[in-house]
């Protein structure tokens, strides 16, 4: 089976051209393909023994022999006839029989809506667009207007259900995420959040919200004739926003950066006021939000990193964090000098649909198609807020909390120009697995021990599928890292270890995309126990489980055709975040770590990663030269 994220690339290449020349037959056939979505298979429940033996394999490199013996005993007991495993497995199988996807509802709560930490840094990724250079306000506003127009152009495909259906090899993928990213908003709650899909309501939104200097404005983006505003009209509207918000106001948006319980309480208070309620609802309902920022605050000297930080946390209260509404799914950021991108609230979708939207926008800009003028509506409508003394205090508290998060997160984003997918494929290796092994090697190089390692794999072959974890740290990855760092190891042996490690990763990836990984099944068993009012089994408290799920490496491949990259914070305080966009001859990386961890620094990680990639390159080249002699 071919496991390929390049379906995204392939589809994207056709995107602009095909859609613009779309005819009725094509639209009808695309719609038919979407009809076929209902026939997608359900996520399987793997056999218990199979998952447990895979699980033990992933624990092995991360524990001592004594710890492994203990974990093995716990697993054996869990799996035995009178153990709890069989009971939970049958509960899970019963659930699978009665649902389209046994995990979907559980996942959205467990992975997102129940999480009480801030979405900023801990959950919402940034997506940095190709860097721009704006010399004037007009440059900035024109680019923002094109982003808006490009997104509205993309929305036509969403509304008509003509987004090209993607495939992984021969398998059709679930497309539902594409219909959930526009007009969506996360709503804070005191113990659990919720999510609203206004784009799918009977009365879908026709407006966007633009933030500038912490002011929010509603802009109707369709004329009376239903035609979207063209770029010139949008620039006019944006200019009006800028002229009417020359001084910063209360950074009300910063409340959305808070711990979710705290924001949930403040939200209740804020909504008591009728004016506030109306303004919040306009923000929540809008198709998407655009934040017009000033110049980057506290530049690092690396423009890619600056843009990444601007997208991820807006550089905190001293920067533009008040000029955001982090609950909104899509929030574009257009900086004064050319740092552009978006931040997205993760609940409804993974990175690939978001990166596809960006590719569409960039295509749209390149095409530079002149649109007809829409019959213009009213001028931008200012969204008013009445700020009580309590809310003022909530804003101050949010500033303090965010400031420490901003000070803690550090990032290093870069383009690795040594080689890309082409070179890796030419050696008959999977590019993704190769890059994952380079990340393993980089970690081992720095820490002299293996790190539990999370990679997202898409389970969109299944109806409403989201992700499974690829546990990239394996016995083979550790053997490979040790071999590479051993100067006495012959080159041929290093290459053998490299190929075995890549192969082991690739096998895990194939299992994961087929719903046969470890983590989601174990999560299902745990949640089945909780739902049945049973005790959480010892398996989940054991050192083997805890260490193998303390993901010191949180990684993801998000391919894009343009020179862009996604980025996010680490999953754990002593970990790294690492997202990459592999291209034919280069790889874009967004890496991160926390300053509060003395052990981790993204700059060191970058060096170790680049060194690892080049050494892996060199051993392969030397090996193939030898073979030719
Ligand atoms: N020799 C030569 N070529 C090979 C090869 C080999 N041994 N193994 C793979 N390739 C080729 C593939 O055929 C593919 O070719 P194509 O570009 O012509 O289609 C290409 O290399 C890429 O394949 P590979 O690198 O192996 O994997 P992938 O790009 O399919 O990615 C996953 C693997 C797991 C990342 C992907 O399946 C996935 O799930 N992506 C979604 C992740 C996600 O959701 N991220 C967002 C989280 S927010």
XYZ file of C-alpha atoms and ligand atoms in Angstrom:
677
model
C 0.000 0.000 0.000
C 1.305 3.413 -0.813
C 1.082 5.797 2.105
C 1.219 9.238 0.661
C 0.526 12.680 1.969
C 1.453 13.948 -1.445
C -2.195 13.429 -2.399
C -2.477 16.906 -0.990
C 0.199 18.178 -3.313
C -1.163 16.415 -6.356
C -4.683 17.677 -5.801
C -3.441 21.132 -5.044
C -1.536 21.375 -8.335
C -4.736 20.962 -10.273
C -6.768 23.101 -8.002
C -6.677 26.625 -9.327
C -6.722 25.788 -13.008
C -9.470 23.168 -12.835
C -11.811 25.082 -10.655
C -11.653 28.276 -12.591
C -12.448 26.447 -15.796
C -15.075 24.327 -14.082
C -18.025 23.281 -16.104
C -21.309 21.863 -15.008
C -20.327 18.258 -15.706
C -17.216 18.537 -13.571
C -19.086 20.171 -10.712
C -21.713 17.438 -10.885
C -19.072 14.713 -10.910
C -17.233 16.247 -7.948
C -20.500 16.397 -6.064
C -21.043 12.744 -6.860
C -17.641 11.970 -5.374
C -18.704 13.724 -2.206
C -21.833 11.590 -2.164
C -19.480 8.591 -2.066
C -18.136 9.833 1.268
C -21.018 8.195 3.086
C -19.686 4.812 1.974
C -16.292 5.260 3.651
C -15.417 2.409 6.023
C -15.640 2.749 9.795
C -12.557 3.036 11.956
C -11.652 -0.510 13.016
C -11.180 -1.667 16.595
C -7.865 -3.538 16.446
C -7.507 -6.909 18.163
C -6.446 -6.460 21.755
C -3.445 -8.808 21.630
C -2.137 -7.161 18.506
C -2.224 -3.676 20.043
C -0.662 -4.850 23.287
C 2.265 -6.556 21.577
C 2.876 -3.433 19.436
C 2.625 -1.324 22.575
C 5.279 -3.372 24.377
C 7.626 -2.959 21.426
C 7.310 0.836 21.659
C 7.906 0.840 25.419
C 11.097 -1.235 25.238
C 13.563 1.482 24.128
C 12.327 3.908 26.782
C 12.585 1.865 29.995
C 15.132 -0.212 31.931
C 15.022 -4.006 31.805
C 13.400 -4.156 35.252
C 10.792 -1.593 34.267
C 10.095 -3.496 31.075
C 9.544 -6.732 33.039
C 7.013 -4.919 35.223
C 5.232 -3.402 32.216
C 5.128 -6.812 30.519
C 3.529 -8.358 33.618
C 0.917 -5.598 33.811
C 0.113 -6.041 30.113
C -0.140 -9.830 30.546
C -2.570 -9.414 33.435
C -4.608 -6.846 31.498
C -4.874 -9.239 28.536
C -5.550 -12.437 30.515
C -8.925 -14.172 30.384
C -10.140 -12.770 33.708
C -8.304 -9.465 33.168
C -10.070 -6.221 32.486
C -8.826 -5.904 28.889
C -11.351 -8.307 27.338
C -14.251 -6.567 29.074
C -13.163 -3.145 27.850
C -12.526 -4.508 24.392
C -16.107 -5.796 24.155
C -17.433 -2.410 25.348
C -15.413 -0.766 22.598
C -16.603 -3.209 19.963
C -20.205 -2.582 20.992
C -19.635 1.155 20.670
C -18.095 0.661 17.224
C -21.194 -1.245 16.097
C -23.447 1.636 17.077
C -21.443 4.578 15.747
C -19.967 5.614 12.400
C -16.630 6.237 14.086
C -16.204 4.956 17.633
C -13.524 7.550 18.387
C -14.830 10.752 16.758
C -16.917 12.196 19.618
C -14.579 11.014 22.335
C -11.606 12.448 20.472
C -12.972 15.941 20.022
C -13.575 16.178 23.766
C -10.473 14.387 25.018
C -8.041 16.068 22.619
C -9.568 19.541 22.561
C -12.759 20.633 24.300
C -11.962 19.096 27.697
C -8.427 20.497 27.733
C -8.275 23.385 30.146
C -4.888 24.839 29.230
C -4.695 27.844 26.893
C -5.189 27.118 23.191
C -2.349 29.535 22.518
C 1.008 27.702 22.313
C -0.451 24.454 23.744
C -2.925 23.646 20.984
C -3.271 26.145 18.123
C -0.622 25.870 15.395
C 0.667 28.738 13.289
C 1.029 28.534 9.528
C 3.609 30.906 8.092
C 3.013 31.973 4.491
C 5.885 32.761 2.127
C 7.535 35.894 3.563
C 6.445 39.159 1.982
C 7.981 42.602 1.940
C 5.580 45.492 2.437
C 6.895 48.998 2.041
C 3.636 50.874 2.475
C 0.294 50.523 4.180
C -1.178 50.024 0.749
C 1.053 46.951 0.204
C -0.144 45.488 3.492
C -3.821 46.166 2.853
C -3.660 44.907 -0.728
C -2.115 41.638 0.429
C -4.761 41.290 3.167
C -7.494 42.009 0.617
C -6.116 39.291 -1.662
C -6.050 36.826 1.223
C -9.712 37.609 1.843
C -10.644 37.372 -1.837
C -8.683 34.106 -2.232
C -10.462 32.579 0.754
C -13.874 33.615 -0.565
C -12.915 32.040 -3.898
C -12.027 28.815 -2.066
C -15.336 29.003 -0.177
C -17.188 28.617 -3.473
C -15.799 25.082 -3.701
C -16.698 24.428 -0.080
C -20.260 25.701 -0.548
C -20.720 23.765 -3.796
C -19.094 20.653 -2.348
C -16.645 20.596 -5.240
C -13.389 20.501 -3.276
C -11.492 17.730 -5.100
C -11.803 14.529 -3.119
C -8.372 13.430 -1.934
C -6.889 9.958 -2.001
C -4.201 8.061 -0.177
C -3.001 5.567 -2.718
C -6.209 4.016 -4.021
C -8.268 4.949 -0.992
C -10.635 7.900 -0.951
C -10.221 10.140 2.093
C -12.823 11.654 4.375
C -13.300 15.301 3.357
C -15.462 16.487 6.244
C -12.714 18.660 7.764
C -12.801 20.856 4.662
C -16.365 21.842 5.440
C -15.665 22.692 9.059
C -12.986 25.343 8.907
C -14.857 28.428 7.681
C -17.529 30.020 9.870
C -16.492 27.949 12.888
C -15.709 28.996 16.440
C -14.784 27.334 19.714
C -16.974 28.549 22.579
C -15.401 28.651 26.046
C -17.049 26.790 28.901
C -16.310 26.607 32.604
C -15.500 22.878 32.526
C -15.764 21.930 28.857
C -15.787 24.042 25.693
C -18.088 23.516 22.744
C -17.796 24.202 19.032
C -20.229 25.910 16.683
C -20.284 25.447 12.907
C -22.060 28.610 11.754
C -20.984 27.964 8.179
C -23.248 24.918 8.119
C -26.263 26.653 9.687
C -29.476 27.610 7.899
C -28.326 31.214 7.983
C -24.594 31.068 7.202
C -22.464 34.165 7.804
C -21.732 36.645 5.029
C -19.201 38.699 6.927
C -15.647 38.590 8.191
C -14.153 40.399 11.184
C -11.036 42.533 10.918
C -8.956 43.364 13.994
C -6.691 46.396 14.156
C -5.176 47.981 17.262
C -7.429 45.616 19.306
C -10.585 47.080 17.687
C -12.878 44.649 15.905
C -14.879 45.533 12.798
C -17.486 43.542 10.948
C -17.187 43.709 7.150
C -19.889 42.312 4.897
C -17.943 40.637 2.136
C -20.801 40.062 -0.311
C -22.692 42.736 -2.186
C -26.461 42.939 -2.453
C -26.173 40.908 -5.649
C -24.482 38.086 -3.705
C -21.175 38.732 -5.483
C -18.038 38.821 -3.286
C -16.346 42.201 -2.916
C -13.367 42.472 -5.246
C -9.823 43.273 -4.128
C -10.181 47.004 -4.742
C -13.387 47.157 -2.712
C -11.814 45.111 0.090
C -8.796 47.430 0.240
C -11.223 50.321 0.560
C -12.982 48.616 3.479
C -9.700 47.746 5.198
C -8.453 51.296 4.832
C -11.624 52.492 6.502
C -10.953 50.115 9.421
C -7.389 51.381 9.809
C -8.456 55.039 9.687
C -11.054 54.460 12.388
C -8.730 52.612 14.786
C -5.558 54.676 14.953
C -5.018 54.112 18.706
C -5.032 50.813 20.608
C -8.064 50.064 22.733
C -8.614 47.577 25.582
C -7.112 44.268 24.419
C -10.339 42.358 24.931
C -9.166 39.578 22.595
C -6.416 38.661 25.020
C -9.047 36.970 27.179
C -9.125 34.171 24.582
C -5.498 33.310 25.434
C -6.392 32.341 29.003
C -6.711 28.983 30.663
C -10.109 27.777 29.412
C -11.807 27.649 32.844
C -10.735 31.211 33.547
C -11.824 32.406 30.092
C -15.060 30.408 30.473
C -15.926 32.370 33.622
C -14.921 35.744 32.156
C -16.937 34.915 29.035
C -20.083 34.396 31.077
C -19.516 37.752 32.761
C -18.739 39.527 29.485
C -21.856 38.201 27.792
C -24.167 39.595 30.489
C -23.923 42.937 28.706
C -26.167 43.137 25.641
C -23.693 45.110 23.505
C -20.867 42.730 24.335
C -23.054 39.736 23.569
C -23.917 41.100 20.137
C -20.245 41.873 19.343
C -19.037 38.466 20.503
C -21.661 36.754 18.380
C -20.530 38.642 15.282
C -16.956 37.484 15.917
C -17.989 33.910 16.572
C -20.258 33.747 13.521
C -17.908 35.386 11.020
C -16.450 33.368 8.129
C -12.921 34.084 9.367
C -10.946 36.789 11.082
C -8.134 38.967 9.730
C -5.693 40.612 12.136
C -3.845 43.634 10.765
C -0.696 43.949 12.875
C 2.048 46.526 13.171
C 5.760 45.668 12.771
C 7.127 42.574 14.556
C 7.767 43.219 18.247
C 11.080 41.990 19.741
C 12.525 40.657 16.463
C 14.869 37.684 16.839
C 16.952 38.350 13.732
C 15.322 35.383 11.961
C 12.336 36.544 9.889
C 10.853 33.064 9.629
C 10.940 32.647 13.402
C 9.483 36.134 13.914
C 6.571 35.325 11.625
C 6.052 31.990 13.401
C 5.916 33.604 16.848
C 3.565 36.286 15.520
C 1.226 33.564 14.281
C 1.476 31.365 17.375
C 1.101 33.967 20.149
C 1.196 37.423 18.593
C 4.213 38.263 20.814
C 1.980 38.564 23.845
C 0.545 41.658 25.491
C 3.467 43.823 24.322
C 2.711 42.702 20.787
C -0.580 41.833 19.123
C -2.178 39.150 21.305
C -5.069 41.538 22.025
C -5.585 41.930 18.294
C -6.791 38.317 18.017
C -9.722 36.077 18.874
C -8.002 32.742 19.417
C -11.267 30.782 19.584
C -11.869 31.457 15.898
C -10.852 28.559 13.653
C -9.195 30.618 10.926
C -7.447 33.823 11.854
C -5.178 35.377 9.250
C -2.362 37.610 10.428
C -0.992 40.278 8.116
C 1.910 42.237 9.621
C 2.985 45.698 8.585
C 6.342 44.664 7.131
C 5.461 41.286 5.590
C 5.173 38.672 8.343
C 2.018 36.885 7.206
C 0.291 33.667 8.035
C -2.510 32.380 10.148
C -3.224 30.738 13.435
C -5.886 28.100 13.626
C -7.893 26.627 16.445
C -7.274 22.904 16.146
C -10.601 21.374 17.223
C -12.243 20.941 13.799
C -9.289 20.023 11.577
C -5.706 18.918 11.069
C -3.051 20.915 9.209
C -3.463 19.584 5.644
C -6.855 21.211 4.876
C -5.510 24.475 6.276
C -2.346 24.253 4.181
C -4.524 23.521 1.141
C -6.488 26.690 1.791
C -3.219 28.631 1.909
C -2.013 27.071 -1.363
C -5.293 28.067 -2.956
C -4.888 31.647 -1.726
C -1.342 31.828 -3.113
C -2.546 30.423 -6.475
C -5.333 32.951 -6.503
C -2.856 35.769 -5.940
C -0.582 34.489 -8.697
C -3.478 34.234 -11.139
C -4.305 37.896 -10.409
C -7.750 37.521 -11.896
C -9.762 40.741 -12.105
C -13.121 40.331 -10.435
C -16.226 42.289 -11.184
C -17.254 44.853 -8.648
C -19.921 43.779 -6.174
C -22.725 46.059 -5.230
C -21.210 47.392 -2.057
C -22.905 47.238 1.292
C -22.417 49.413 4.342
C -19.072 50.590 5.625
C -17.307 48.391 8.238
C -19.285 48.144 11.442
C -17.364 48.681 14.679
C -18.018 45.978 17.273
C -18.418 47.730 20.602
C -17.501 46.387 24.041
C -18.456 47.696 27.458
C -15.599 46.852 29.773
C -16.586 46.538 33.430
C -14.087 46.761 36.280
C -14.203 42.960 36.606
C -13.420 42.455 32.929
C -10.593 45.004 33.181
C -9.126 42.846 35.919
C -9.639 39.715 33.811
C -7.703 41.397 30.994
C -4.859 42.266 33.381
C -4.759 38.660 34.641
C -4.733 37.350 31.076
C -1.812 39.653 30.238
C 0.239 38.293 33.133
C -0.547 34.659 32.270
C 0.235 35.144 28.595
C 3.422 37.072 29.258
C 4.942 34.093 31.043
C 3.874 31.731 28.246
C 5.395 34.047 25.645
C 8.633 34.338 27.607
C 8.764 30.581 27.895
C 8.292 29.615 24.254
C 11.256 29.876 21.938
C 11.351 28.853 18.302
C 13.833 28.326 15.492
C 12.390 28.130 11.998
C 14.528 27.472 8.961
C 14.888 26.153 5.473
C 17.140 23.114 5.234
C 18.648 23.380 1.761
C 20.916 20.305 1.770
C 18.421 18.096 -0.057
C 14.750 17.182 -0.117
C 12.409 14.327 -0.960
C 14.016 13.761 -4.347
C 17.338 12.664 -2.886
C 15.688 10.422 -0.290
C 13.458 8.729 -2.859
C 16.434 8.194 -5.145
C 17.793 5.913 -2.408
C 14.509 3.982 -2.288
C 13.597 5.318 1.124
C 10.398 6.895 2.377
C 11.015 10.654 2.760
C 8.770 10.969 5.787
C 10.313 8.017 7.604
C 13.809 9.291 6.760
C 13.019 12.733 8.231
C 11.521 11.144 11.318
C 14.703 9.139 11.832
C 16.765 12.307 11.432
C 14.682 13.832 14.243
C 15.292 10.735 16.407
C 19.020 10.980 15.724
C 19.074 14.695 16.543
C 17.415 14.013 19.896
C 19.806 11.186 20.715
C 22.762 13.332 19.697
C 21.763 16.037 22.170
C 20.377 14.013 25.067
C 22.297 10.741 24.786
C 19.048 8.881 25.304
C 15.993 8.192 23.148
C 12.951 10.451 23.317
C 9.332 9.296 23.085
C 8.226 10.665 19.752
C 4.765 11.522 18.413
C 4.018 11.898 14.738
C 0.494 12.498 13.405
C -0.793 10.026 10.849
C -4.037 10.666 9.082
C -6.888 8.174 9.566
C -9.053 9.944 6.983
C -9.463 6.666 5.068
C -12.230 6.114 7.598
C -15.401 8.070 7.983
C -14.814 11.145 10.191
C -11.226 9.977 10.637
C -8.732 12.310 12.304
C -5.320 11.014 13.398
C -3.394 8.168 14.951
C -0.010 8.487 16.610
C 3.065 7.085 14.943
C 5.392 6.198 17.824
C 8.570 7.013 15.947
C 10.950 5.945 18.709
C 11.672 2.246 18.222
C 14.288 -0.344 19.063
C 15.495 0.145 15.484
C 15.663 3.950 15.745
C 17.843 3.687 18.851
C 20.154 1.121 17.241
C 20.421 3.445 14.242
C 21.177 6.538 16.363
C 23.871 4.672 18.295
C 25.395 3.392 15.061
C 25.510 6.855 13.510
C 27.198 8.306 16.574
C 29.760 5.524 16.766
C 32.860 6.652 14.879
C 34.147 3.075 14.721
C 31.043 1.752 13.006
C 31.655 0.886 9.330
C 29.664 2.933 6.842
C 27.864 -0.119 5.459
C 26.624 -1.004 8.953
C 25.340 2.553 9.460
C 23.420 2.346 6.203
C 21.962 -1.024 7.203
C 20.781 0.423 10.544
C 19.383 3.486 8.740
C 17.381 1.339 6.303
C 16.077 -0.886 9.116
C 15.014 2.113 11.193
C 13.273 3.739 8.210
C 11.551 0.446 7.410
C 10.344 0.006 11.009
C 8.931 3.530 10.973
C 7.272 3.022 7.607
C 5.595 -0.170 8.870
C 4.271 1.637 11.908
C 3.010 4.467 9.666
C 1.153 1.995 7.442
C -0.475 0.445 10.503
C -1.367 3.885 11.840
C -3.077 5.179 8.696
C -5.037 1.919 8.619
C -6.361 2.508 12.124
C -4.070 -0.152 13.593
C -1.856 1.986 15.814
C -1.528 1.793 19.585
C -2.541 5.121 21.072
C -6.128 5.600 19.881
C -7.025 1.990 20.761
C -5.557 2.364 24.264
C -7.353 5.697 24.650
C -10.601 3.990 23.646
C -10.100 1.271 26.271
C -9.378 3.862 28.935
C -12.410 5.991 28.034
C -14.599 2.870 27.902
C -13.546 2.142 31.505
C -14.289 5.707 32.606
C -17.650 5.735 30.855
C -18.612 2.425 32.471
C -17.740 3.864 35.903
C -14.822 1.484 36.315
C -11.388 2.244 37.726
C -8.780 3.291 35.191
C -6.672 0.128 34.699
C -3.150 -0.053 36.165
C -1.794 -0.247 32.616
C -2.352 3.499 32.309
C -0.474 4.289 35.516
C 2.543 2.135 34.792
C 5.964 3.643 34.115
C 6.045 2.045 30.658
C 2.832 3.790 29.679
C 3.790 7.111 31.250
C 7.255 7.251 29.734
C 6.205 6.127 26.264
C 3.440 8.721 26.184
C 5.520 11.594 27.567
C 6.164 12.765 24.019
C 9.390 14.724 24.173
C 9.182 15.039 20.409
C 5.914 16.292 18.974
C 6.210 16.195 15.210
C 4.098 16.425 12.104
C 4.451 16.584 8.364
C 2.294 19.296 6.805
C 3.080 19.515 3.104
C 2.388 22.654 1.129
C 3.278 23.581 -2.407
C 4.424 27.053 -1.526
C 7.411 27.981 0.614
C 5.525 27.803 3.850
C 5.592 25.869 7.090
C 3.443 25.091 10.064
C 4.718 25.422 13.625
C 3.552 24.704 17.181
C 4.807 24.474 20.739
C 6.131 21.287 22.365
C 3.665 18.822 23.918
C 5.546 18.548 27.216
C 7.629 21.045 29.215
C 10.916 19.281 28.439
C 10.143 18.550 24.807
C 10.420 19.900 21.292
C 7.845 20.767 18.662
C 8.915 20.064 15.084
C 6.719 20.508 12.031
C 8.049 20.216 8.496
C 7.130 20.793 4.902
C 9.225 18.458 2.757
C 9.722 19.718 -0.781
C 11.612 18.214 -3.701
C 15.005 19.776 -2.894
C 14.590 21.364 0.534
C 12.678 20.999 3.775
C 11.081 23.806 5.794
C 11.149 23.270 9.553
C 9.373 25.047 12.399
C 10.900 23.915 15.704
C 10.199 24.960 19.284
C 11.148 24.375 22.912
C 10.541 25.992 26.310
C 13.059 28.308 27.981
C 12.015 26.962 31.392
C 13.537 23.606 30.477
C 17.308 23.883 30.892
C 17.757 20.740 28.777
C 16.082 21.877 25.587
C 16.828 24.706 23.165
C 15.485 24.833 19.622
C 18.712 26.395 18.281
C 20.698 23.366 19.472
C 17.990 21.105 18.063
C 18.279 22.788 14.672
C 22.069 22.265 14.628
C 21.705 18.622 15.647
C 18.979 18.066 13.069
C 20.925 19.636 10.202
C 24.031 17.694 11.191
C 22.012 14.467 11.364
C 20.434 15.050 7.963
C 23.798 15.720 6.348
C 25.440 12.714 7.971
C 22.580 10.478 6.819
C 22.991 11.939 3.353
C 26.734 11.293 3.396
C 26.547 7.668 4.511
C 24.056 6.931 1.734
C 26.169 8.689 -0.900
C 29.335 6.892 0.237
C 27.506 3.576 0.211
C 26.171 4.016 -3.300
C 29.582 5.173 -4.588
C 31.131 2.029 -3.124
C 28.457 -0.109 -4.752
C 29.319 1.403 -8.137
C 33.045 0.615 -7.833
N 11.291 4.648 -2.391
C 10.933 5.647 -3.225
N 9.873 6.478 -2.992
C 9.183 6.267 -1.855
C 9.514 5.267 -0.945
C 10.613 4.428 -1.248
N 10.989 3.447 -0.434
N 8.641 5.309 0.080
C 7.795 6.314 -0.172
N 8.113 6.889 -1.347
C 7.403 7.972 -2.027
C 5.900 7.776 -1.949
O 5.455 6.909 -2.954
C 5.429 9.179 -2.124
O 5.564 9.481 -3.512
P 4.664 10.570 -4.279
O 5.107 11.883 -3.760
O 5.011 10.357 -5.683
O 3.278 10.201 -3.935
C 6.453 10.017 -1.375
O 7.635 9.200 -1.336
C 6.076 10.394 0.034
O 5.843 9.239 0.811
P 6.280 9.113 2.343
O 7.296 10.127 2.660
O 6.630 7.697 2.623
O 5.014 9.364 3.166
P 3.867 10.457 3.083
O 4.319 11.715 2.450
O 2.736 9.762 2.520
O 3.605 10.797 4.623
C 2.348 10.396 6.624
C 3.332 9.826 5.607
C 2.217 9.427 7.750
C 2.906 11.716 7.166
C 0.996 10.654 5.893
O 0.443 9.446 5.471
C -0.024 11.323 6.749
O -0.742 10.669 7.485
N -0.117 12.690 6.696
C -1.044 13.479 7.454
C -0.375 13.977 8.699
C -1.212 15.028 9.402
O -2.395 14.913 9.521
N -0.538 16.092 9.860
C -1.174 17.230 10.415
C -1.295 17.222 11.879
S -1.850 18.801 12.442
